[in-house]
CSV table of C-alpha atoms and ligand atoms in Angstrom, one decimal:
chain,number,residue,atom,x,y,z
A,1,MET,CA,0.0,0.0,0.0
A,2,THR,CA,1.2,3.5,-0.9
A,3,SER,CA,0.5,6.6,1.2
A,4,THR,CA,-2.0,8.5,-0.8
A,5,ALA,CA,-4.2,11.4,0.2
A,6,LEU,CA,-7.6,12.5,-1.2
A,7,VAL,CA,-8.3,16.2,-1.5
A,8,TRP,CA,-11.9,16.7,-0.9
A,9,ASP,CA,-14.8,18.5,0.8
A,10,GLU,CA,-18.3,19.4,-0.2
A,11,ARG,CA,-17.3,23.0,-1.0
A,12,LEU,CA,-15.7,21.7,-4.2
A,13,SER,CA,-19.2,21.0,-5.6
A,14,SER,CA,-19.7,24.8,-5.9
A,15,TYR,CA,-17.9,24.7,-9.2
A,16,SER,CA,-21.0,24.4,-11.3
A,17,PHE,CA,-22.3,26.1,-14.4
A,18,GLY,CA,-26.0,25.3,-13.7
A,19,PRO,CA,-28.3,22.3,-13.8
A,20,ASP,CA,-28.3,21.9,-17.6
A,21,HIS,CA,-24.5,22.1,-18.0
A,22,PRO,CA,-22.8,18.7,-18.7
A,23,LEU,CA,-20.1,19.3,-16.0
A,24,ASN,CA,-22.2,18.1,-13.0
A,25,PRO,CA,-20.4,18.3,-9.6
A,26,ARG,CA,-22.7,15.5,-8.4
A,27,ARG,CA,-20.2,13.1,-10.0
A,28,LEU,CA,-17.6,14.1,-7.4
A,29,GLU,CA,-19.9,13.5,-4.4
A,30,LEU,CA,-21.0,10.1,-5.9
A,31,THR,CA,-17.3,9.1,-6.4
A,32,VAL,CA,-16.5,9.8,-2.7
A,33,SER,CA,-19.6,8.0,-1.5
A,34,LEU,CA,-18.9,5.0,-3.7
A,35,CYS,CA,-15.3,4.9,-2.4
A,36,ARG,CA,-16.6,5.0,1.2
A,37,ALA,CA,-19.2,2.2,0.4
A,38,LEU,CA,-16.4,0.1,-1.0
A,39,GLY,CA,-14.2,0.5,2.1
A,40,LEU,CA,-11.6,2.5,0.0
A,41,LEU,CA,-11.8,5.6,2.3
A,42,ASP,CA,-11.5,4.3,5.8
A,43,GLU,CA,-10.1,6.3,8.7
A,44,SER,CA,-6.5,5.4,7.8
A,45,VAL,CA,-6.7,7.5,4.6
A,46,PRO,CA,-5.7,11.2,4.9
A,47,VAL,CA,-8.5,13.4,3.5
A,48,LEU,CA,-7.2,16.9,3.0
A,49,ALA,CA,-9.4,19.9,2.9
A,50,PRO,CA,-8.9,22.3,-0.1
A,51,ARG,CA,-8.1,26.0,0.4
A,52,PRO,CA,-8.6,28.7,-2.2
A,53,ALA,CA,-5.6,29.5,-4.3
A,54,THR,CA,-4.5,33.1,-3.7
A,55,GLU,CA,-4.4,35.7,-6.4
A,56,GLU,CA,-0.6,35.5,-6.4
A,57,GLU,CA,-0.7,31.7,-6.9
A,58,LEU,CA,-3.2,32.1,-9.8
A,59,GLN,CA,-0.9,34.6,-11.3
A,60,LEU,CA,1.8,32.0,-11.5
A,61,VAL,CA,0.2,31.1,-14.9
A,62,HIS,CA,-2.8,33.4,-15.4
A,63,ALA,CA,-2.8,37.0,-16.6
A,64,PRO,CA,-3.8,39.5,-13.9
A,65,GLU,CA,-6.4,41.1,-16.3
A,66,PHE,CA,-8.0,37.7,-16.8
A,67,ILE,CA,-8.3,37.1,-13.0
A,68,LYS,CA,-9.7,40.6,-12.6
A,69,ILE,CA,-12.5,40.0,-15.2
A,70,VAL,CA,-13.4,36.6,-13.6
A,71,LYS,CA,-13.7,38.4,-10.3
A,72,GLN,CA,-15.8,41.2,-11.7
A,73,LEU,CA,-18.2,38.8,-13.5
A,74,SER,CA,-18.6,36.7,-10.4
A,75,ILE,CA,-20.7,39.5,-8.9
A,76,PRO,CA,-24.4,39.2,-9.9
A,77,GLY,CA,-25.5,42.0,-12.2
A,78,ALA,CA,-22.1,42.5,-13.9
A,79,ASP,CA,-22.1,43.4,-17.6
A,80,PRO,CA,-21.5,40.1,-19.3
A,81,ARG,CA,-20.0,41.6,-22.5
A,82,ALA,CA,-16.7,42.1,-20.8
A,83,GLY,CA,-16.3,38.3,-20.6
A,84,LEU,CA,-16.4,37.4,-24.2
A,85,LEU,CA,-12.8,38.4,-24.9
A,86,TYR,CA,-11.8,36.0,-22.2
A,87,GLY,CA,-13.9,33.0,-23.1
A,88,LEU,CA,-16.6,33.8,-20.6
A,89,GLY,CA,-20.3,34.0,-21.3
A,90,THR,CA,-20.2,31.2,-23.8
A,91,ASP,CA,-22.3,27.9,-23.8
A,92,ASP,CA,-19.3,26.0,-22.5
A,93,ASP,CA,-18.3,28.6,-19.9
A,94,PRO,CA,-21.4,30.6,-18.9
A,95,ILE,CA,-21.0,33.4,-16.4
A,96,VAL,CA,-22.2,32.3,-13.0
A,97,PRO,CA,-22.2,34.1,-9.6
A,98,GLY,CA,-19.3,33.2,-7.4
A,99,MET,CA,-17.3,31.5,-10.2
A,100,HIS,CA,-14.0,33.1,-9.2
A,101,ASP,CA,-14.2,31.6,-5.7
A,102,ALA,CA,-15.3,28.2,-7.0
A,103,ALA,CA,-12.5,28.1,-9.6
A,104,ALA,CA,-9.9,29.4,-7.1
A,105,LEU,CA,-10.9,26.6,-4.6
A,106,ILE,CA,-10.2,24.0,-7.3
A,107,ALA,CA,-6.8,25.5,-8.1
A,108,GLY,CA,-6.1,25.5,-4.3
A,109,ALA,CA,-7.2,21.9,-4.0
A,110,THR,CA,-4.7,20.7,-6.6
A,111,LEU,CA,-2.1,22.9,-4.9
A,112,VAL,CA,-2.9,21.1,-1.6
A,113,ALA,CA,-2.3,17.8,-3.4
A,114,ALA,CA,1.0,19.1,-4.8
A,115,GLU,CA,2.1,20.4,-1.3
A,116,ALA,CA,1.3,17.1,0.3
A,117,VAL,CA,3.4,15.2,-2.2
A,118,MET,CA,6.3,17.6,-2.4
A,119,SER,CA,6.6,17.8,1.4
A,120,GLY,CA,6.9,14.0,1.6
A,121,ARG,CA,3.8,13.8,3.7
A,122,VAL,CA,2.3,11.3,1.2
A,123,GLN,CA,3.7,9.8,-2.0
A,124,ARG,CA,0.5,10.4,-4.0
A,125,ALA,CA,-2.5,12.7,-3.8
A,126,PHE,CA,-5.8,12.8,-5.8
A,127,SER,CA,-7.5,16.2,-6.3
A,128,ILE,CA,-10.7,14.8,-7.8
A,129,ALA,CA,-12.3,18.1,-8.6
A,130,GLY,CA,-9.2,19.3,-10.5
A,131,GLY,CA,-8.0,18.5,-14.0
A,132,LEU,CA,-9.3,21.7,-15.7
A,133,HIS,CA,-7.0,21.2,-18.7
A,134,HIS,CA,-8.5,23.6,-21.2
A,135,ALA,CA,-8.0,26.8,-19.3
A,136,ARG,CA,-5.4,29.1,-20.8
A,137,ARG,CA,-3.3,32.0,-19.6
A,138,ALA,CA,-6.0,34.6,-20.2
A,139,GLU,CA,-9.0,32.6,-21.4
A,140,ALA,CA,-11.6,30.2,-20.1
A,141,ALA,CA,-12.4,27.3,-22.4
A,142,GLY,CA,-14.1,23.9,-22.4
A,143,PHE,CA,-15.8,24.2,-18.9
A,144,CYS,CA,-12.5,25.4,-17.4
A,145,ILE,CA,-11.8,28.8,-15.8
A,146,TYR,CA,-8.5,28.5,-13.9
A,147,SER,CA,-5.9,25.8,-14.7
A,148,ASP,CA,-5.4,24.1,-11.4
A,149,LEU,CA,-3.0,21.8,-13.2
A,150,ALA,CA,-0.8,24.5,-14.6
A,151,VAL,CA,-0.8,26.5,-11.3
A,152,ALA,CA,0.3,23.4,-9.4
A,153,ILE,CA,2.9,22.5,-11.9
A,154,GLU,CA,4.4,26.0,-12.0
A,155,TRP,CA,4.3,26.1,-8.1
A,156,MET,CA,6.2,22.8,-7.9
A,157,LYS,CA,8.8,24.1,-10.4
A,158,ARG,CA,9.4,27.3,-8.6
A,159,LYS,CA,9.3,26.1,-5.1
A,160,HIS,CA,11.0,22.8,-5.5
A,161,GLY,CA,12.9,23.1,-8.8
A,162,VAL,CA,11.4,19.9,-10.1
A,163,ARG,CA,11.0,18.5,-13.6
A,164,VAL,CA,7.4,17.6,-14.2
A,165,MET,CA,5.9,14.9,-16.5
A,166,TYR,CA,2.3,15.8,-17.2
A,167,ILE,CA,0.2,12.8,-18.4
A,168,ASP,CA,-3.3,13.4,-19.7
A,169,TYR,CA,-5.6,10.6,-20.9
A,170,ASP,CA,-8.8,12.6,-21.0
A,171,ALA,CA,-10.7,12.1,-24.3
A,172,HIS,CA,-10.1,15.7,-25.1
A,173,HIS,CA,-6.6,17.1,-25.9
A,174,GLY,CA,-5.0,18.8,-22.9
A,175,ASP,CA,-4.5,22.0,-24.9
A,176,GLY,CA,-4.5,24.5,-22.1
A,177,VAL,CA,-1.6,22.9,-20.2
A,178,GLN,CA,0.2,22.4,-23.5
A,179,GLN,CA,-0.2,26.0,-24.4
A,180,ILE,CA,0.9,27.4,-21.1
A,181,PHE,CA,4.1,25.3,-21.1
A,182,TYR,CA,4.6,25.1,-24.8
A,183,GLU,CA,8.1,26.6,-24.7
A,184,ASP,CA,9.1,24.9,-21.4
A,185,PRO,CA,11.6,22.0,-21.4
A,186,GLU,CA,11.1,21.4,-17.7
A,187,VAL,CA,7.5,20.2,-18.2
A,188,LEU,CA,7.0,17.2,-20.5
A,189,LYS,CA,3.4,17.3,-21.7
A,190,VAL,CA,1.9,14.0,-22.9
A,191,SER,CA,-1.7,13.8,-24.0
A,192,PHE,CA,-3.6,10.8,-25.3
A,193,HIS,CA,-7.0,11.8,-26.7
A,194,GLU,CA,-9.6,11.4,-29.4
A,195,SER,CA,-8.3,13.0,-32.6
A,196,GLY,CA,-9.0,16.7,-33.0
A,197,THR,CA,-10.4,15.8,-36.4
A,198,TYR,CA,-13.6,14.7,-34.6
A,199,LEU,CA,-13.6,16.4,-31.2
A,200,PHE,CA,-13.1,19.6,-29.3
A,201,PRO,CA,-10.7,21.4,-29.0
A,202,GLY,CA,-9.6,20.4,-32.5
A,203,THR,CA,-5.9,20.3,-31.6
A,204,GLY,CA,-3.3,17.7,-30.3
A,205,PHE,CA,-1.8,16.5,-33.6
A,206,ILE,CA,1.5,14.7,-33.7
A,207,ASP,CA,3.4,17.7,-35.1
A,208,GLU,CA,2.5,19.9,-32.2
A,209,LEU,CA,5.9,19.2,-30.6
A,210,GLY,CA,6.5,22.5,-28.6
A,211,ALA,CA,8.4,25.6,-29.5
A,212,GLY,CA,11.8,27.2,-28.7
A,213,GLU,CA,13.5,25.4,-25.9
A,214,GLY,CA,10.3,23.4,-25.4
A,215,HIS,CA,10.6,21.7,-28.8
A,216,GLY,CA,10.2,18.0,-28.2
A,217,TYR,CA,8.5,18.5,-24.9
A,218,SER,CA,4.9,18.3,-26.2
A,219,VAL,CA,3.8,14.8,-27.1
A,220,ASN,CA,0.4,14.2,-28.6
A,221,VAL,CA,-1.2,10.9,-29.5
A,222,PRO,CA,-4.5,11.6,-31.3
A,223,LEU,CA,-6.5,8.3,-31.3
A,224,ASP,CA,-9.0,7.3,-34.0
A,225,ALA,CA,-12.7,7.7,-33.1
A,226,HIS,CA,-14.1,4.4,-31.7
A,227,THR,CA,-10.8,3.4,-30.1
A,228,GLU,CA,-11.2,0.6,-27.6
A,229,ASP,CA,-9.3,-0.4,-24.4
A,230,ALA,CA,-6.7,-2.7,-26.0
A,231,SER,CA,-5.5,-0.2,-28.6
A,232,PHE,CA,-5.6,2.7,-26.2
A,233,ARG,CA,-3.6,0.8,-23.6
A,234,HIS,CA,-1.1,-0.5,-26.2
A,235,CYS,CA,-0.2,3.0,-27.3
A,236,PHE,CA,0.0,4.3,-23.7
A,237,ASP,CA,2.2,1.4,-22.5
A,238,GLU,CA,4.5,1.7,-25.6
A,239,LEU,CA,5.1,5.4,-25.0
A,240,VAL,CA,4.8,6.4,-21.4
A,241,PRO,CA,7.6,4.3,-19.8
A,242,GLN,CA,10.0,5.2,-22.7
A,243,LEU,CA,9.2,8.9,-22.4
A,244,ALA,CA,9.7,8.8,-18.6
A,245,GLU,CA,13.1,7.1,-19.1
A,246,ALA,CA,14.2,9.7,-21.5
A,247,PHE,CA,12.9,12.7,-19.5
A,248,ARG,CA,13.6,11.5,-15.9
A,249,PRO,CA,10.8,13.4,-14.1
A,250,ASP,CA,10.9,14.3,-10.4
A,251,VAL,CA,7.1,14.1,-10.2
A,252,ILE,CA,4.2,13.1,-12.4
A,253,VAL,CA,1.0,15.1,-12.7
A,254,LEU,CA,-1.8,12.8,-14.0
A,255,GLN,CA,-5.1,14.0,-15.4
A,256,ASN,CA,-7.7,11.2,-15.2
A,257,GLY,CA,-10.6,12.4,-17.4
A,258,CYS,CA,-12.8,9.4,-17.9
A,259,ASP,CA,-14.8,10.6,-20.9
A,260,SER,CA,-13.2,8.1,-23.2
A,261,HIS,CA,-15.8,5.6,-21.9
A,262,VAL,CA,-18.2,4.2,-24.4
A,263,LEU,CA,-21.2,5.5,-22.4
A,264,ASP,CA,-19.8,9.1,-22.3
A,265,PRO,CA,-22.3,11.4,-24.1
A,266,LEU,CA,-19.7,13.9,-25.4
A,267,THR,CA,-17.0,11.8,-27.1
A,268,HIS,CA,-16.7,8.9,-29.6
A,269,LEU,CA,-14.2,6.6,-28.0
A,270,ARG,CA,-15.3,3.1,-26.8
A,271,CYS,CA,-13.3,2.4,-23.7
A,272,THR,CA,-14.4,0.7,-20.4
A,273,THR,CA,-13.7,1.4,-16.8
A,274,GLY,CA,-11.1,-1.3,-16.6
A,275,LEU,CA,-8.9,0.8,-18.9
A,276,TYR,CA,-8.4,3.5,-16.2
A,277,GLU,CA,-7.2,0.9,-13.7
A,278,GLN,CA,-4.6,-0.3,-16.2
A,279,LEU,CA,-3.4,3.1,-17.3
A,280,VAL,CA,-3.0,4.3,-13.7
A,281,SER,CA,-1.2,1.1,-12.8
A,282,THR,CA,1.3,1.8,-15.6
A,283,VAL,CA,1.8,5.4,-14.3
A,284,CYS,CA,2.4,4.1,-10.8
A,285,GLU,CA,5.0,1.7,-12.0
A,286,VAL,CA,6.7,4.5,-13.9
A,287,ALA,CA,6.5,6.9,-10.9
A,288,ASP,CA,8.0,4.2,-8.6
A,289,GLN,CA,10.9,3.6,-11.1
A,290,PHE,CA,11.8,7.2,-11.8
A,291,CYS,CA,10.4,9.7,-9.2
A,292,ASN,CA,10.1,8.0,-5.8
A,293,GLY,CA,6.4,7.2,-6.5
A,294,ARG,CA,5.4,10.8,-6.6
A,295,ILE,CA,2.1,11.4,-8.4
A,296,VAL,CA,-0.2,14.4,-8.2
A,297,ALA,CA,-3.4,13.1,-9.7
A,298,THR,CA,-6.6,15.0,-10.7
A,299,GLY,CA,-10.0,14.3,-12.1
A,300,GLY,CA,-11.0,15.7,-15.4
A,301,GLY,CA,-13.7,15.1,-18.0
A,302,GLY,CA,-16.5,12.5,-17.5
A,303,TYR,CA,-20.1,13.3,-18.3
A,304,ALA,CA,-21.8,9.9,-17.7
A,305,VAL,CA,-22.4,11.1,-14.1
A,306,TYR,CA,-24.2,7.9,-12.8
A,307,SER,CA,-23.1,5.1,-15.0
A,308,VAL,CA,-19.3,5.8,-15.4
A,309,VAL,CA,-17.6,8.5,-13.3
A,310,PRO,CA,-18.0,7.1,-9.7
A,311,ARG,CA,-16.9,3.6,-10.9
A,312,ALA,CA,-14.0,5.0,-13.0
A,313,TRP,CA,-12.6,7.2,-10.3
A,314,SER,CA,-13.0,4.6,-7.6
A,315,LEU,CA,-10.7,2.4,-9.6
A,316,VAL,CA,-8.3,5.3,-10.1
A,317,TRP,CA,-8.3,6.0,-6.4
A,318,ALA,CA,-7.7,2.3,-5.4
A,319,THR,CA,-4.9,2.0,-8.0
A,320,LEU,CA,-3.2,5.2,-6.7
A,321,ARG,CA,-3.3,3.7,-3.2
A,322,GLY,CA,-2.0,0.4,-4.4
A,323,VAL,CA,-4.9,-1.6,-3.1
A,324,ALA,CA,-7.1,-4.0,-5.0
A,325,ALA,CA,-10.6,-2.6,-5.5
A,326,PRO,CA,-13.4,-5.1,-5.1
A,327,ASP,CA,-15.6,-5.6,-8.2
A,328,ALA,CA,-19.1,-5.8,-6.8
A,329,ILE,CA,-20.8,-2.5,-5.9
A,330,PRO,CA,-22.8,-2.7,-2.6
A,331,ASP,CA,-26.5,-3.2,-3.1
A,332,ASP,CA,-27.5,-0.3,-0.8
A,333,TRP,CA,-25.4,2.1,-2.8
A,334,LEU,CA,-26.8,0.9,-6.1
A,335,ARG,CA,-30.4,1.1,-4.8
A,336,GLU,CA,-30.0,4.8,-3.9
A,337,LEU,CA,-28.2,5.5,-7.3
A,338,ARG,CA,-31.1,3.9,-9.2
A,339,ILE,CA,-33.6,6.1,-7.4
A,340,GLU,CA,-31.6,9.2,-8.0
A,341,SER,CA,-30.8,8.5,-11.6
A,342,GLY,CA,-34.1,6.9,-12.5
A,343,SER,CA,-32.3,4.4,-14.6
A,344,ALA,CA,-30.5,1.0,-14.5
A,345,VAL,CA,-26.8,1.3,-13.6
A,346,PRO,CA,-23.9,-1.1,-13.9
A,347,VAL,CA,-23.4,-3.3,-10.8
A,348,THR,CA,-19.7,-3.8,-11.0
A,349,LEU,CA,-16.7,-1.4,-11.0
A,350,ARG,CA,-15.2,-3.0,-14.0
A,351,ASP,CA,-17.3,-3.4,-17.1
A,352,ALA,CA,-17.7,-7.0,-18.1
A,353,PRO,CA,-15.6,-8.0,-21.2
A,354,ASP,CA,-17.7,-7.5,-24.3
A,355,VAL,CA,-20.6,-6.0,-22.5
A,356,PHE,CA,-20.5,-3.4,-25.3
A,357,PRO,CA,-20.4,-4.6,-28.9
A,358,PRO,CA,-17.0,-4.4,-30.5
A,359,ALA,CA,-16.2,-1.5,-32.8
A,360,PRO,CA,-17.0,-2.6,-36.4
A,361,ARG,CA,-13.7,-1.2,-37.7
A,362,ARG,CA,-11.5,-2.5,-34.8
A,363,ALA,CA,-8.7,-3.8,-37.0
A,364,SER,CA,-8.2,-0.7,-39.0
A,365,ILE,CA,-8.6,1.6,-35.9
A,366,THR,CA,-5.9,-0.4,-34.2
A,367,GLU,CA,-3.6,-0.2,-37.2
A,368,THR,CA,-4.2,3.6,-37.5
A,369,ASN,CA,-3.4,4.1,-33.8
A,370,ASP,CA,-0.3,1.9,-34.0
A,371,LYS,CA,1.0,4.0,-36.9
A,372,THR,CA,0.3,7.2,-35.0
A,373,MET,CA,2.1,5.8,-31.9
A,374,ARG,CA,5.2,4.8,-33.9
A,375,ALA,CA,5.3,8.2,-35.7
A,376,VAL,CA,5.1,10.0,-32.4
A,377,ARG,CA,7.9,7.9,-31.0
A,378,GLN,CA,10.1,8.5,-34.1
A,379,ARG,CA,9.6,12.3,-33.7
A,380,VAL,CA,9.9,12.7,-30.0
A,381,LEU,CA,12.4,10.2,-28.6
A,382,PRO,CA,15.4,11.5,-30.6
A,383,LEU,CA,14.6,15.1,-29.4
A,384,LEU,CA,14.3,14.0,-25.8
A,385,THR,CA,17.4,11.8,-25.7
A,386,GLY,CA,19.5,13.8,-28.1
A,387,TRP,CA,20.5,10.4,-29.6
A,388,GLY,CA,19.2,11.3,-33.1
A,389,LEU,CA,18.1,7.7,-33.4
A,390,ALA,CA,14.9,6.6,-35.1
A,391,PHE,CA,13.0,3.9,-33.4
B,1,ZN,ZN1,-12.6,15.6,-21.7
């Protein structure tokens, strides 16, 4: 078992864009209650309360004028037109009262996770409300206002002088984090996602390698629509350990968006919950080998609030802790979930093999992804190792 902390309290549910918005904070509460029901959150586990990030901390990566606008628009009755230049007041990022405080609390939650790991108090920490990977220096985007990820990464760099490997397997490209650190060779950005040909934000192609000194430190693996577990995992396992060996990180920041699931309403991948357990397990092995086990983990996307997110992130949590998660979900918990959701819900943490029909083009999707993975390796590894070798 590994010492692992959860960063959580109910105040984190205040990050909400309203009842009709896909990012529903109920998914966080359900994850915590399922972890408790499964015995994965007993008294031995440190649960750390979040604190709001200060304005100075937000300014580690965000423009002061952007923070000022977010604060102004957080007050009811503010003129919404001021927000449009900064990505606020859109369908994805509507203006809601109190949004500065809610977003600053999430940034602070991921900072608490980073502090706990860097101080040596724990080896790993999971900031489940974090993972807002689309936020940019001076622009909200894709349900994200402040980049908790980038704030925590920059804080760890400045305070502890560490090299950070950022791994993002959310179905959407981690464009905000990539953009903020695009010229930074101290942060290796690695994103596996559904190809931008089919999905927001439309970026994350293999030739986005970074700029200036950061050339070679942005790694993108755009996967074909309808990709399933085996192909996703193969690409991940073929790249992540090699990249870590070449880069030698001091700490890994892991974004655990679970919207690649076949039941997710916003994306077109066909993965199952078991994939997340496997990917996190690979990351834990890599962290143990190269950076004393240190992982700062966050949540991320995931819009199947009842049928996927609590199961997916319970598996992520158990794997980060290094404990085996049981498979059966307790009956009492399921009964309450059925009442709340008004629908049938899966009864095991891991989806049964072949419970979903296979992708009709499985062979060609796998081949396309393999080609992509090899092309990425060929471009990036020589840049990271300086060997000039083609693999
Ligand atoms: Zn996503």
